[in-house]
Amino acid sequence: MHRPAANDARGVVSVHDAILALIPALMAFAALVGAMLSWSWGTALAVGSVPASTTIGYALFYNPPAAVSEN
């Protein structure tokens, strides 16, 4: 896989960068939904951990990061 030079990659978000941003967003969303539904924090975060864990599994096993070749 060819990665562009550092100055050419500004503003480019990779799939793995988006996944790293999605994990805490899912947990925060679950906490907000849990607060609106009057769930306990433990229940809300347990519910939020399911999609967050699925996202991590996707990033690690289905679409793993590839080694960057130096050209």
mmCIF file of C-alpha atoms in Angstrom:
data_model
loop_
_atom_site.group_PDB
_atom_site.id
_atom_site.type_symbol
_atom_site.label_atom_id
_atom_site.label_comp_id
_atom_site.label_asym_id
_atom_site.label_seq_id
_atom_site.Cartn_x
_atom_site.Cartn_y
_atom_site.Cartn_z
ATOM 1 C CA MET A 1 0.000 0.000 0.000
ATOM 2 C CA HIS A 2 1.386 3.356 -0.967
ATOM 3 C CA ARG A 3 0.978 6.172 1.547
ATOM 4 C CA PRO A 4 1.281 9.753 0.278
ATOM 5 C CA ALA A 5 3.982 12.008 1.636
ATOM 6 C CA ALA A 6 3.196 13.737 4.923
ATOM 7 C CA ASN A 7 2.607 17.141 3.339
ATOM 8 C CA ASP A 8 0.200 15.617 0.784
ATOM 9 C CA ALA A 9 -1.867 13.809 3.429
ATOM 10 C CA ARG A 10 -3.144 16.857 5.303
ATOM 11 C CA GLY A 11 -6.883 16.769 5.702
ATOM 12 C CA VAL A 12 -7.117 13.125 4.639
ATOM 13 C CA VAL A 13 -8.864 10.888 7.154
ATOM 14 C CA SER A 14 -8.211 7.180 6.807
ATOM 15 C CA VAL A 15 -10.684 4.487 7.749
ATOM 16 C CA HIS A 16 -8.662 3.655 10.841
ATOM 17 C CA ASP A 17 -8.593 7.292 11.953
ATOM 18 C CA ALA A 18 -12.362 7.410 11.629
ATOM 19 C CA ILE A 19 -12.690 4.196 13.634
ATOM 20 C CA LEU A 20 -10.540 5.640 16.414
ATOM 21 C CA ALA A 21 -12.867 8.648 16.559
ATOM 22 C CA LEU A 22 -15.982 6.468 16.408
ATOM 23 C CA ILE A 23 -15.179 4.399 19.512
ATOM 24 C CA PRO A 24 -15.471 7.218 22.108
ATOM 25 C CA ALA A 25 -18.339 8.749 20.116
ATOM 26 C CA LEU A 26 -20.317 5.521 20.535
ATOM 27 C CA MET A 27 -19.604 5.467 24.260
ATOM 28 C CA ALA A 28 -20.616 9.122 24.654
ATOM 29 C CA PHE A 29 -23.797 8.519 22.677
ATOM 30 C CA ALA A 30 -24.647 5.551 24.901
ATOM 31 C CA ALA A 31 -24.063 7.671 28.005
ATOM 32 C CA LEU A 32 -26.358 10.409 26.666
ATOM 33 C CA VAL A 33 -29.083 7.929 25.735
ATOM 34 C CA GLY A 34 -28.716 6.275 29.131
ATOM 35 C CA ALA A 35 -29.109 9.641 30.867
ATOM 36 C CA MET A 36 -32.234 10.431 28.835
ATOM 37 C CA LEU A 37 -33.742 7.019 29.582
ATOM 38 C CA SER A 38 -32.738 7.133 33.271
ATOM 39 C CA TRP A 39 -30.498 4.075 33.005
ATOM 40 C CA SER A 40 -27.666 3.568 35.442
ATOM 41 C CA TRP A 41 -24.204 4.526 34.157
ATOM 42 C CA GLY A 42 -23.133 0.895 34.266
ATOM 43 C CA THR A 43 -26.034 -0.202 32.098
ATOM 44 C CA ALA A 44 -25.560 2.639 29.611
ATOM 45 C CA LEU A 45 -21.839 1.972 29.226
ATOM 46 C CA ALA A 46 -22.398 -1.786 28.974
ATOM 47 C CA VAL A 47 -24.871 -1.193 26.149
ATOM 48 C CA GLY A 48 -22.438 1.234 24.481
ATOM 49 C CA SER A 49 -19.542 -1.175 24.774
ATOM 50 C CA VAL A 50 -21.218 -3.648 22.394
ATOM 51 C CA PRO A 51 -21.023 -1.468 19.249
ATOM 52 C CA ALA A 52 -17.661 -0.065 20.372
ATOM 53 C CA SER A 53 -16.238 -3.585 20.722
ATOM 54 C CA THR A 54 -17.699 -4.556 17.365
ATOM 55 C CA THR A 55 -15.981 -1.529 15.819
ATOM 56 C CA ILE A 56 -12.651 -2.557 17.352
ATOM 57 C CA GLY A 57 -13.114 -6.120 16.078
ATOM 58 C CA TYR A 58 -13.842 -4.810 12.592
ATOM 59 C CA ALA A 59 -10.707 -2.657 12.632
ATOM 60 C CA LEU A 60 -8.463 -5.435 13.917
ATOM 61 C CA PHE A 61 -9.713 -8.523 12.095
ATOM 62 C CA TYR A 62 -11.852 -7.612 9.082
ATOM 63 C CA ASN A 63 -9.962 -4.533 7.875
ATOM 64 C CA PRO A 64 -6.553 -4.650 9.603
ATOM 65 C CA PRO A 65 -3.967 -1.941 9.092
ATOM 66 C CA ALA A 66 -1.459 -2.775 6.376
ATOM 67 C CA ALA A 67 2.258 -2.226 6.583
ATOM 68 C CA VAL A 68 3.438 0.919 4.820
ATOM 69 C CA SER A 69 6.093 0.266 2.220
ATOM 70 C CA GLU A 70 8.916 2.752 1.871
ATOM 71 C CA ASN A 71 9.441 3.813 -1.750
#
